[in-house]
Short mmCIF file of C-alpha atoms in Angstrom, two decimals:
data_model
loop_
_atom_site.label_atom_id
_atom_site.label_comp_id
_atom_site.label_asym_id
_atom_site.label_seq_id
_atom_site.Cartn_x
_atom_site.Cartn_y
_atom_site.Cartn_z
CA UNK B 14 -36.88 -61.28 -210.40
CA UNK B 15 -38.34 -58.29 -208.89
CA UNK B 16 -36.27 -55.83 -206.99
CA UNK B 17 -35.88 -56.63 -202.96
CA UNK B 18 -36.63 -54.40 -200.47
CA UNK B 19 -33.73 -52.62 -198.27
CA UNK B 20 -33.21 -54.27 -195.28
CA UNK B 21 -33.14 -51.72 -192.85
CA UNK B 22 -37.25 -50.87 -194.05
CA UNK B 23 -37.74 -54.51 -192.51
CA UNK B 24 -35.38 -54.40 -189.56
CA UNK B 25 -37.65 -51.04 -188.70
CA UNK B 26 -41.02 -52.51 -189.46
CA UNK B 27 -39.94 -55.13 -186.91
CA UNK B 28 -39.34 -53.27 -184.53
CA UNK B 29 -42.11 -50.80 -185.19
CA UNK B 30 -44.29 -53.85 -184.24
CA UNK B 31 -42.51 -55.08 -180.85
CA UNK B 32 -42.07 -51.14 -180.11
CA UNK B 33 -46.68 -51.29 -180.19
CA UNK B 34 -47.01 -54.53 -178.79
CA UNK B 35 -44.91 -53.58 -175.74
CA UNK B 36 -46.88 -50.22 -175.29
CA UNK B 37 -49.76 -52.79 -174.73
CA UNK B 38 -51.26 -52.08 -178.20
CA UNK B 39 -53.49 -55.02 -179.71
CA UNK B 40 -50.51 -57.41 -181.54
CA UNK B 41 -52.33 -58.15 -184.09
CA UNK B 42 -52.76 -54.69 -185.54
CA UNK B 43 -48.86 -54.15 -184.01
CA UNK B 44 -48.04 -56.45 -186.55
CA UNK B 45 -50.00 -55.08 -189.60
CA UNK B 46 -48.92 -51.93 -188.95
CA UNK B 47 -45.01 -52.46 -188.57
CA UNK B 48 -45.39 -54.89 -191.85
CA UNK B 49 -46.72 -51.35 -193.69
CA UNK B 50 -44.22 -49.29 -192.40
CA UNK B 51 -41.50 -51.50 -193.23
CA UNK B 52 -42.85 -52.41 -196.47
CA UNK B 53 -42.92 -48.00 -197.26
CA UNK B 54 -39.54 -47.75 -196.02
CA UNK B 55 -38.20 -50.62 -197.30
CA UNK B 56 -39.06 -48.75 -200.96
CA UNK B 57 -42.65 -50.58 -201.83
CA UNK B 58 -45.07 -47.84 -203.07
CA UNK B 59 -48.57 -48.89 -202.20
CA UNK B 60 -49.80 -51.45 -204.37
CA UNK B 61 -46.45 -53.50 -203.72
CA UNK B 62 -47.43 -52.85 -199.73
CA UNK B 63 -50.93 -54.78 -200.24
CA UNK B 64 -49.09 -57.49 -202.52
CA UNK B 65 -46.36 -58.15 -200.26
CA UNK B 66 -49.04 -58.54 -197.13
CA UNK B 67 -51.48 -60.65 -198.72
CA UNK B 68 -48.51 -63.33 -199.51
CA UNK B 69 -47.33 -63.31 -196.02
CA UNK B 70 -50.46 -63.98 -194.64
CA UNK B 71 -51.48 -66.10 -197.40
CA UNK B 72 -48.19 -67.79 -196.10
CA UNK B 73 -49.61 -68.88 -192.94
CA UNK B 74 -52.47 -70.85 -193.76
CA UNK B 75 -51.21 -73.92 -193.16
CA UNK B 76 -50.04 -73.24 -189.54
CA UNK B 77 -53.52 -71.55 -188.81
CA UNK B 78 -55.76 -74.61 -189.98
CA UNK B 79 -53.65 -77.48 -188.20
CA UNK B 80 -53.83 -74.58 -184.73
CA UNK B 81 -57.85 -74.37 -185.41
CA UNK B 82 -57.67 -78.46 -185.52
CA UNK B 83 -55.61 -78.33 -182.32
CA UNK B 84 -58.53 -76.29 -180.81
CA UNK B 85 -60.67 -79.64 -180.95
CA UNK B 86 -58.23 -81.27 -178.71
CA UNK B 87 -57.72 -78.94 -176.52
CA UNK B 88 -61.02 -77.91 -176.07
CA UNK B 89 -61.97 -81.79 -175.25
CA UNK B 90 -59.04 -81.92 -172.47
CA UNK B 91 -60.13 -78.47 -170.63
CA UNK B 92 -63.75 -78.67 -170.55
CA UNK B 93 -63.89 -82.42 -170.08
CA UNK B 94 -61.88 -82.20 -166.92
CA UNK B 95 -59.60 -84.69 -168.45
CA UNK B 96 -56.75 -82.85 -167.67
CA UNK B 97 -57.58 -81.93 -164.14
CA UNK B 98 -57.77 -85.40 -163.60
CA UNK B 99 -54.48 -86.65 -164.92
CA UNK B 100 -52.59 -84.36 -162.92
CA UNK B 101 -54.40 -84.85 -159.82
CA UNK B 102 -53.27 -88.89 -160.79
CA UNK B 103 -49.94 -88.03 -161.01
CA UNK B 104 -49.39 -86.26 -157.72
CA UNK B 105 -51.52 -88.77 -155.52
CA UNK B 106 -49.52 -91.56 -157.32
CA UNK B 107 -45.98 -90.04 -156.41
CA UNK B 108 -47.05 -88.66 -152.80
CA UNK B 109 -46.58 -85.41 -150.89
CA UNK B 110 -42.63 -86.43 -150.59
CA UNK B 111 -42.03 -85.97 -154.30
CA UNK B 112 -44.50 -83.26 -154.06
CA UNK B 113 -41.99 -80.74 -156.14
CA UNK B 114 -40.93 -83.32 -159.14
CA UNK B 115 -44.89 -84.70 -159.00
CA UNK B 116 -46.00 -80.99 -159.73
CA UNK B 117 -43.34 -80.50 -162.73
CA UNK B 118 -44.77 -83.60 -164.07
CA UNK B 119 -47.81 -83.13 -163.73
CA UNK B 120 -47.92 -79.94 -165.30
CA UNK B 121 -45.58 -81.18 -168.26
CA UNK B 122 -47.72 -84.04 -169.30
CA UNK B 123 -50.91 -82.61 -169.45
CA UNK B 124 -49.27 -79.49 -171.66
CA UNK B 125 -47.62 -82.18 -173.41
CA UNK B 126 -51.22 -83.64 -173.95
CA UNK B 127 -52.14 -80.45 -175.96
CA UNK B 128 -52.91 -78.44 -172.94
CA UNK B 129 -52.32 -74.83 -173.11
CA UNK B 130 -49.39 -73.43 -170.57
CA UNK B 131 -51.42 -70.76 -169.14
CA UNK B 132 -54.39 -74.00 -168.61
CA UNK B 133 -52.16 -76.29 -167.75
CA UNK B 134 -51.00 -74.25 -164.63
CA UNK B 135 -54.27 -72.87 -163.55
CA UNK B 136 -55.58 -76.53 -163.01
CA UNK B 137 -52.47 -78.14 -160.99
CA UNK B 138 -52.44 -74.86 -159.05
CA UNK B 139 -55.01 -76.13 -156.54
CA UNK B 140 -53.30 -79.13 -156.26
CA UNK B 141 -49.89 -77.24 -155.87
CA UNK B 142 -51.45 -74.50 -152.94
CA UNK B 143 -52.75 -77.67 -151.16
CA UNK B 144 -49.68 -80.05 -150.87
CA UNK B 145 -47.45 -76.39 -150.43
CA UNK B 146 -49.51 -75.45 -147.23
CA UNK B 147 -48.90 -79.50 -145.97
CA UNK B 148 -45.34 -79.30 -146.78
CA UNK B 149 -44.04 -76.24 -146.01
CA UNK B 150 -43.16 -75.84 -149.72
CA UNK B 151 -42.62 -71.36 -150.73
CA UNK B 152 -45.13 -70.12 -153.79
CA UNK B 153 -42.23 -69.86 -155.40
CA UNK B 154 -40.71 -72.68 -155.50
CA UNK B 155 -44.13 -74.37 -156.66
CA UNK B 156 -44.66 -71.63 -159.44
CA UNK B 157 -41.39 -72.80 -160.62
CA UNK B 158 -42.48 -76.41 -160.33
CA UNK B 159 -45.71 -75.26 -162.66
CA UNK B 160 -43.94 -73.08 -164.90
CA UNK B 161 -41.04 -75.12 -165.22
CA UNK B 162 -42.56 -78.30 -165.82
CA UNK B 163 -45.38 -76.25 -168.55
CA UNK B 164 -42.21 -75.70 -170.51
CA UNK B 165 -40.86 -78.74 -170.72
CA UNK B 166 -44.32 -80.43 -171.72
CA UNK B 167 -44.72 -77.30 -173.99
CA UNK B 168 -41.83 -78.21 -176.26
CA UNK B 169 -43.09 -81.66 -177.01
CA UNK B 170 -46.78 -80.93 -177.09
CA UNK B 171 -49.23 -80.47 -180.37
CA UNK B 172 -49.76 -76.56 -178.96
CA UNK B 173 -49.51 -73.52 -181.83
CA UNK B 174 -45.95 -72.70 -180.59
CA UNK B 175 -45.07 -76.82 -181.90
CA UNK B 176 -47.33 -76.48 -184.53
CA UNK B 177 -45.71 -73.69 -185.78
CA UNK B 178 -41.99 -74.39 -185.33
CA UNK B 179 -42.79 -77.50 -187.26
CA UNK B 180 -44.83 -75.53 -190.51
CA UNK B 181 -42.21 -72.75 -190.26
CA UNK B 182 -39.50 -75.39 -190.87
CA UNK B 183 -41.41 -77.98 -193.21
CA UNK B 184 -41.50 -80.66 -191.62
CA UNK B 185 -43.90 -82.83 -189.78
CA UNK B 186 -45.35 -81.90 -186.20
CA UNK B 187 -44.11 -85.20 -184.52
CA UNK B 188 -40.17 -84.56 -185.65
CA UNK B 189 -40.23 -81.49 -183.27
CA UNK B 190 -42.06 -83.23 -180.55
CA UNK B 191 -39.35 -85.91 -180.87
CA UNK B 192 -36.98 -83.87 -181.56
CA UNK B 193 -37.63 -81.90 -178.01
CA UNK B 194 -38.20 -85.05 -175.79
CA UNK B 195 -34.75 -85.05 -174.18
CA UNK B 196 -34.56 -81.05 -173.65
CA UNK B 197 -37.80 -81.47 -172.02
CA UNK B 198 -36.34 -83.83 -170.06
CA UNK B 199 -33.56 -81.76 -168.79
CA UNK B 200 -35.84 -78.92 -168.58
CA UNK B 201 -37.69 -81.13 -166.09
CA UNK B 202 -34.83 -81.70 -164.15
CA UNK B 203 -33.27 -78.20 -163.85
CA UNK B 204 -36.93 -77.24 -162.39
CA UNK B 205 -37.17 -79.84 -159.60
CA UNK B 206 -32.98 -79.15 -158.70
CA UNK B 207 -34.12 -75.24 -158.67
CA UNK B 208 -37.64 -75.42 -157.26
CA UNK B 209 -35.93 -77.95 -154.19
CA UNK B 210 -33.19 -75.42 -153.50
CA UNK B 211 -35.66 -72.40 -153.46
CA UNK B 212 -38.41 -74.01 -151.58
CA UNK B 213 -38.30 -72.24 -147.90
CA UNK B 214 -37.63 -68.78 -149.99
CA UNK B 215 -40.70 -66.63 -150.41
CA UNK B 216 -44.15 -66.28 -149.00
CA UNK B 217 -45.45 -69.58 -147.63
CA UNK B 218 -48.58 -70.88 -148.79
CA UNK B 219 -51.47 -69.98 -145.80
CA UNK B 220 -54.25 -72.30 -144.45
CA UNK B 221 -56.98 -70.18 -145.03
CA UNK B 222 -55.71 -70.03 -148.94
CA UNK B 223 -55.19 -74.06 -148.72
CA UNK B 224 -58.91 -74.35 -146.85
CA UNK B 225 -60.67 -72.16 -149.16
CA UNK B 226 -58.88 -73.89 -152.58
CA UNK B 227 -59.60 -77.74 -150.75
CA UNK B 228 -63.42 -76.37 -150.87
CA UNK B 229 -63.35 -75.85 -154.52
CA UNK B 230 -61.14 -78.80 -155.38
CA UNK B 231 -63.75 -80.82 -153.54
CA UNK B 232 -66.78 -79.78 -155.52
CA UNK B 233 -64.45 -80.16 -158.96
CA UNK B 234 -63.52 -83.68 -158.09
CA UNK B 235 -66.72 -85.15 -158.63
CA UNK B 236 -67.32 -83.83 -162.18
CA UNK B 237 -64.22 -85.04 -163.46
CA UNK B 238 -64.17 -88.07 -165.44
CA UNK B 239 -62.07 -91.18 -164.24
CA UNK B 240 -58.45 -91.60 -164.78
CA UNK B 241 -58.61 -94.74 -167.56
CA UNK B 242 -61.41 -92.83 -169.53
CA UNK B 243 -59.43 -89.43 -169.28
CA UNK B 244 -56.37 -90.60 -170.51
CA UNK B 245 -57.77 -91.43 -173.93
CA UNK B 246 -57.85 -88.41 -175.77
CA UNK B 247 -54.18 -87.37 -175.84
CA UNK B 248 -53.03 -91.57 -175.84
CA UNK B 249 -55.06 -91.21 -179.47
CA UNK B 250 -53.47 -88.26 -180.64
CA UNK B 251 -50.08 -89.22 -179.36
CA UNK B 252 -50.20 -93.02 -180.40
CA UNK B 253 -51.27 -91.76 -184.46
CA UNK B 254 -49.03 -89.05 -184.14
CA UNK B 255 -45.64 -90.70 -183.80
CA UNK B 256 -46.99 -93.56 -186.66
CA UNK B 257 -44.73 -92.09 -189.27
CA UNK B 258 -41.74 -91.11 -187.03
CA UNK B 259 -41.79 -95.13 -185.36
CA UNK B 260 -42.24 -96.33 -189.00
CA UNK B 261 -38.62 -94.34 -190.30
CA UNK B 262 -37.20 -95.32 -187.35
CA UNK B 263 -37.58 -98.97 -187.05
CA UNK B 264 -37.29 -98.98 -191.16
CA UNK B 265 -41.18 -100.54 -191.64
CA UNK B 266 -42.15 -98.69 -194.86
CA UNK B 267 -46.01 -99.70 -194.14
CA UNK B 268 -45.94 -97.48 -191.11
CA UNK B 269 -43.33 -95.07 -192.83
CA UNK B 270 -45.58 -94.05 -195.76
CA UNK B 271 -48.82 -93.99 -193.45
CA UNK B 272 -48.41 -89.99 -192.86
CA UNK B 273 -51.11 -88.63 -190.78
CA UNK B 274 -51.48 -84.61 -190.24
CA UNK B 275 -52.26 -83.01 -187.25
CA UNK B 276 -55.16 -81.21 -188.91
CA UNK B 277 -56.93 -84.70 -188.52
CA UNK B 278 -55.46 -86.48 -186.17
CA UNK B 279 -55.91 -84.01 -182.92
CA UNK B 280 -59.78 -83.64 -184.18
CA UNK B 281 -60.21 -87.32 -184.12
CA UNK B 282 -58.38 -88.05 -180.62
CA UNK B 283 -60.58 -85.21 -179.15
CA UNK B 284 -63.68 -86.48 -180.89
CA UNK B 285 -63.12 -89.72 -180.03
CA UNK B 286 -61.91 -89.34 -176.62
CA UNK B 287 -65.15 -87.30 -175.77
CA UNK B 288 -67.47 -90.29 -176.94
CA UNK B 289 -65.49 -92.42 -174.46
CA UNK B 290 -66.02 -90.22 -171.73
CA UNK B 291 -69.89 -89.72 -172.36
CA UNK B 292 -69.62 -86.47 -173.36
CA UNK B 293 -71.00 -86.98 -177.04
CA UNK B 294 -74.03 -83.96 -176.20
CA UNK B 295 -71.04 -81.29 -175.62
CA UNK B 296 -69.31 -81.85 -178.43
CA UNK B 297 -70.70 -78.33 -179.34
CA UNK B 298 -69.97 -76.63 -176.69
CA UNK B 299 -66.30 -78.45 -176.49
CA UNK B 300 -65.39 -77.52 -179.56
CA UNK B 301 -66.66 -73.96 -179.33
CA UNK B 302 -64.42 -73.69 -176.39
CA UNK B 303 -61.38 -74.64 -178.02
CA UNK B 304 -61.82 -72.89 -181.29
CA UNK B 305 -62.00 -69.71 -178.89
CA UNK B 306 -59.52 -70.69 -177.05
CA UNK B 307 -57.23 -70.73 -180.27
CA UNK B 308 -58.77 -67.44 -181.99
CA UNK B 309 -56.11 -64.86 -180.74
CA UNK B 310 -53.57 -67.53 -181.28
CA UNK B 311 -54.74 -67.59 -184.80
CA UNK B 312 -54.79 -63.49 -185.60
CA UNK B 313 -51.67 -63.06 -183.89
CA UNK B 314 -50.25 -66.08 -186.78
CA UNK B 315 -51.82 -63.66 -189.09
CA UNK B 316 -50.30 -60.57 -188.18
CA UNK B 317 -47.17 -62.83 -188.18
CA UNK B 318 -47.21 -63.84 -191.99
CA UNK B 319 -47.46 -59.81 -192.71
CA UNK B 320 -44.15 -59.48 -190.99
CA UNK B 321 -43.24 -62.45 -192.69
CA UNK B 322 -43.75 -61.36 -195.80
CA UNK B 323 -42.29 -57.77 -195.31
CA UNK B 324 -39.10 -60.24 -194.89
CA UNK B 325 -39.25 -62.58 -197.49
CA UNK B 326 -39.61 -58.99 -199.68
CA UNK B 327 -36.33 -58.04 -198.11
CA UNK B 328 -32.46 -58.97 -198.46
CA UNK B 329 -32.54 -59.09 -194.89
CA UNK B 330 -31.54 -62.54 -194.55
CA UNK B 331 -28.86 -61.92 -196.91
CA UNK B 332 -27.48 -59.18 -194.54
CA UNK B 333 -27.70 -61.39 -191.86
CA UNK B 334 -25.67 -64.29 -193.16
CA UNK B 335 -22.94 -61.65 -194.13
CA UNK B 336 -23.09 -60.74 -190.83
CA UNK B 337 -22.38 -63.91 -189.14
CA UNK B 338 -19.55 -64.81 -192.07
CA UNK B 339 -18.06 -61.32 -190.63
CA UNK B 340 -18.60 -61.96 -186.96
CA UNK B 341 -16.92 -65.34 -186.98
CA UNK B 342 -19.96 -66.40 -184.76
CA UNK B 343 -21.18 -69.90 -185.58
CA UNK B 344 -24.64 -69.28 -187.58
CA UNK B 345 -25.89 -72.22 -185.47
CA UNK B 346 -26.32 -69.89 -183.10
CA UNK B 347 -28.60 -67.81 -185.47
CA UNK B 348 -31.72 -70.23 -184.02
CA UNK B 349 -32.06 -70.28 -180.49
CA UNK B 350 -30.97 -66.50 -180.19
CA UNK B 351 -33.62 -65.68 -182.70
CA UNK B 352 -36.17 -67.62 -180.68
CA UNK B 353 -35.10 -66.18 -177.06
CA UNK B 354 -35.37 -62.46 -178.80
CA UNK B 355 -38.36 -62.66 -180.16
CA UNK B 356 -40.63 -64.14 -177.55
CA UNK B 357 -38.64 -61.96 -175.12
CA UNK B 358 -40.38 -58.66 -177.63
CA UNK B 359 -43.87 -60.73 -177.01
CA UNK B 360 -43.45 -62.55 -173.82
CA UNK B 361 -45.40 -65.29 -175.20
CA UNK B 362 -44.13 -68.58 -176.65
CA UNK B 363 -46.26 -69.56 -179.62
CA UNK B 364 -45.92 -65.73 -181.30
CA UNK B 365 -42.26 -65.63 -180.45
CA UNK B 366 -42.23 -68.98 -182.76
CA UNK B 367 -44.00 -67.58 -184.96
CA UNK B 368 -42.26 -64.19 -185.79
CA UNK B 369 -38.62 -66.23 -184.98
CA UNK B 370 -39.52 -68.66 -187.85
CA UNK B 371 -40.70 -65.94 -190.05
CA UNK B 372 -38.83 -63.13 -189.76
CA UNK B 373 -35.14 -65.39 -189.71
CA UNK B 374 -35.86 -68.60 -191.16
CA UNK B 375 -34.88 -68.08 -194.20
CA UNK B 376 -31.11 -66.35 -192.74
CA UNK B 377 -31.43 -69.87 -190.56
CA UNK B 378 -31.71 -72.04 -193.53
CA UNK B 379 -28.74 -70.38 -195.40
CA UNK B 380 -26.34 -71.24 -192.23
CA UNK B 381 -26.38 -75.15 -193.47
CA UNK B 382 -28.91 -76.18 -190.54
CA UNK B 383 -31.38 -78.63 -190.90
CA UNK B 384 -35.20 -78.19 -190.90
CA UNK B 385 -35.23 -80.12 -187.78
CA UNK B 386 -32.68 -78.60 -185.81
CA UNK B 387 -33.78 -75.37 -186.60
CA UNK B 388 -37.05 -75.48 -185.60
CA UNK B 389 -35.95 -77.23 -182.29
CA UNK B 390 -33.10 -74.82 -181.63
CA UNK B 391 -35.91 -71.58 -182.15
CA UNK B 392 -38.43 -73.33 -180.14
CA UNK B 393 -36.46 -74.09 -177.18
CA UNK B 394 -34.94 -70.82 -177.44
CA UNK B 395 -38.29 -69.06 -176.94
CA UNK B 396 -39.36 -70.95 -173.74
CA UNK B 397 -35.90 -68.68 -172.18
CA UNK B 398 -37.55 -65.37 -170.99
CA UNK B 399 -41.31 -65.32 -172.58
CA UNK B 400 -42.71 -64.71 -169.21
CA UNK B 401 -42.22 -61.16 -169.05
CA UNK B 402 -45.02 -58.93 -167.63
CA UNK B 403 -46.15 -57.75 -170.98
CA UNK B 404 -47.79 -60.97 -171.69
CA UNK B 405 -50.58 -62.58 -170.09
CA UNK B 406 -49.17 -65.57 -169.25
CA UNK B 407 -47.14 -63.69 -166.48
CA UNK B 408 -50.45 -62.37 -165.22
CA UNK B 409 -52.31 -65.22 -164.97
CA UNK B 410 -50.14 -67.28 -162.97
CA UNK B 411 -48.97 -64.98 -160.36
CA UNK B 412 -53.04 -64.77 -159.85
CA UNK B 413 -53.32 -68.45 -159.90
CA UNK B 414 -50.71 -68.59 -156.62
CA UNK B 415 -52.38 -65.33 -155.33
CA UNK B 416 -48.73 -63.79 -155.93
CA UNK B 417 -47.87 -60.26 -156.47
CA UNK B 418 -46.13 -59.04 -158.73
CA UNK B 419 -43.07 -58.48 -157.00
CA UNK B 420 -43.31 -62.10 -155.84
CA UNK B 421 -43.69 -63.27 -159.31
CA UNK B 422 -40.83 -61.00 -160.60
CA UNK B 423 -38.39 -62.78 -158.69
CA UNK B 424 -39.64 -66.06 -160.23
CA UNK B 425 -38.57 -64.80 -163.92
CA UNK B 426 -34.13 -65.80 -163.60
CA UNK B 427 -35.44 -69.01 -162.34
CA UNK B 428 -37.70 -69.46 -165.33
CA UNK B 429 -34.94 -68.72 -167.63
CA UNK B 430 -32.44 -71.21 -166.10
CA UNK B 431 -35.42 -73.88 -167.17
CA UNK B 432 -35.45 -72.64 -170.60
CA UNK B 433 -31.75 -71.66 -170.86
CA UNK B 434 -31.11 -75.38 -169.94
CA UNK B 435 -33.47 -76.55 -172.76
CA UNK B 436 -31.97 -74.60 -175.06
CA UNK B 437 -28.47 -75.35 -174.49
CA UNK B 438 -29.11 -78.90 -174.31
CA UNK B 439 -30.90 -78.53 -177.84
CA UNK B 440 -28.05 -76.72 -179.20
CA UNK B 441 -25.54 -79.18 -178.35
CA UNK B 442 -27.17 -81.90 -180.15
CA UNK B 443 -28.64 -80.62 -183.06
CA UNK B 444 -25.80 -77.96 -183.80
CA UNK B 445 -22.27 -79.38 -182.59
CA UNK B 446 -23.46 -83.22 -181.98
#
């Protein structure tokens, strides 16, 4: 067995990387960069340096073809208008009274329907200025409603942040969207308790904002396909998804040894689901759309696995278990704090998965957790505080509410009572339950 590297050359290549990426340097060479350094440090001459970085990244693979199939999906939901129209359902069905917990839903499902969080908010926006204006409701209470209920979906969706959790652990993509159903669902209701209490706090919403967005919305409406045709995409993906998981559950070993991947299943549903809608000719430009949609996704996995691979190289892990034995902290912990740190570094939620799942799951592992409660526990975790204005998911939806960003500052403890509730809620079941 070849010599390990020290683990303070990793510890430093780590946080050579975050150090970049927060100094608004491109993550993906961040990452490549701090994986070097670490691997120098860390006492690899050269050639070890290359050897080490090719296996992380070669590590990776997996996660980056199943996120390239997710594009498909995706790609299908946004450019269809699919989406757009199941949320605009959702809110219209529930009425301007329910207008807070309507939002939140409507925002979860269609993230949970493989809808990016950034998307996912930018479309119900509209919808969420309009009924705001009508009801009186702040911008940041229905930010919070958006955000809030993006997170939720966002744990139990086939996004990269899922995807990942669930190759970083080994195990199958529908066990952590199971496994974060009833987090999301808490998640869900911390953001309509919050959202309600904070609703006359803030800038109000203003009629010529409503007017000018009710315009638009108009126009949008009637290139959106109907409700029963949207809805088949992600019903497809969902339904073939959870085949396996139903099949263990209810003990039917027909279903149970039918395993389907999500590197075939989301390209089907999106396929399939743009026939129904009659958009067969766009399938180009669809899938195009998605597959660019996913491209930074997929370098920043990259840069990831180098990381990954500077840690693998390492006795960090090691160090870290002695640690906890020392501490007397439960190593259950080990999960969601890992997750919550690391997309804090990135504000973003999929690379926060990503670099939690590399750069500790092995450490994770050693503490006696299982694959699925690890991967739950990190991915909840990283939903806490991975809005931060580093990222551009903080960005774009203070634009989408026309916010400032002192106005969407003060949204950021609210955000992390959502995911703090998640991830609380996910470590009481699958560490002490």
């Amino acid at each position: 067995m070849e010599d390990l590297l020290s683990w303070y050359g990793a510890l430093i290549g780590l946080f050579v990387a975050i150090f970049l990426i927060l100094k608004k340097f491109n993550p993906v060479y961040s990452l490549f960069f701090g994986a070097i350094v670490g691997c120098l440090i860390g006492g690899a001459d050269l050639s070890k340096t290359i050897s080490i970085i090719i296996t992380g990244t070669q590590s990776v693979m997996g996660t980056v073809i199943r996120v390239l199939a997710a594009g498909v999906l995706a790609g299908v939901m946004m450019q269809s208008g699919a989406a757009g129209t199941i949320a605009q359902a959702i809110v219209k069905k529930m009425g301007e009274k329910k207008a807070i917990l309507a939002l939140a839903l409507a925002t979860m499902v269609i993230t949970a329907v493989g809808v990016f969080i950034p998307v996912a908010v930018l479309i119900v926006a509209p919808i969420a200025l309009e009924v705001g204006n009508k009801m009186g409701i702040s911008k940041l209470a229905l930010l919070l409603a958006l955000s809030g209920g993006g997170k939720a979906g966002n744990i139990i969706s086939p996004n990269p942040n899922t995807i990942a959790a669930a190759n970083g652990f080994h195990i199958s993509l529908s066990d952590v969207m199971i496994g974060g159903f009833i987090p999301a669902l808490f998640g869900l209701a911390m953001t309509v308790i919050v959202a309600s209490m904070i609703k006359h706090r803030g800038v109000m919403v203003t009629d010529k904002e409503a007017n000018l967005i009710s315009s638009k919305t108009d126009d949008e409406d009637q290139k959106r396909p109907p409700l029963n045709k949207a809805i088949i995409t992600p019903v497809i993906a969902i339904v073939l998804l959870m085949v396996n998981p139903i099949g263990s559950i209810l003990n039917i070993d027909a279903l149970s040894h039918f395993k389907l991947d999500a590197l075939y299943v989301l390209p089907f549903a999106g396929i399939v689901g743009m026939i129904a809608m009659g958009q067969k000719n766009k399938i180009i430009s669809y899938t195009t759309s998605g597959v660019e949609k996913m491209t930074a996704t997929v370098l920043i996995l990259i840069g990831a696995g180098a990381i990954a691979g500077l840690i693998g190289a390492s006795n960090l892990s090691m160090e870290v278990v002695k640690l906890i034995d020392i501490s007397g902290i439960s190593g259950t912990f080990l999960a969601p704090i890992s997750g919550i740190l690391m997309a804090a570094a990135t504000a973003s939620t999929s690379t926060g998965v990503i670099l939690a799942t590399g750069t500790f799951g092995t450490a994770i592992s050693q503490v006696g957790l299982s694959p699925l409660a690890s991967a739950v526990m990190v991915h909840t975790g990283a939903t806490v505080i991975d809005s931060l204005p580093q990222g551009n998911y903080f960005h774009v939806t203070a634009d989408s509410m026309h916010m400032s960003i002192r106005q969407r500052m003060a949204l950021i403890p609210y955000e992390a009572m959502v995911g703090g509730t998640m991830t609380i809620v996910a470590t009481i079941m699958y560490g002490f339950i």
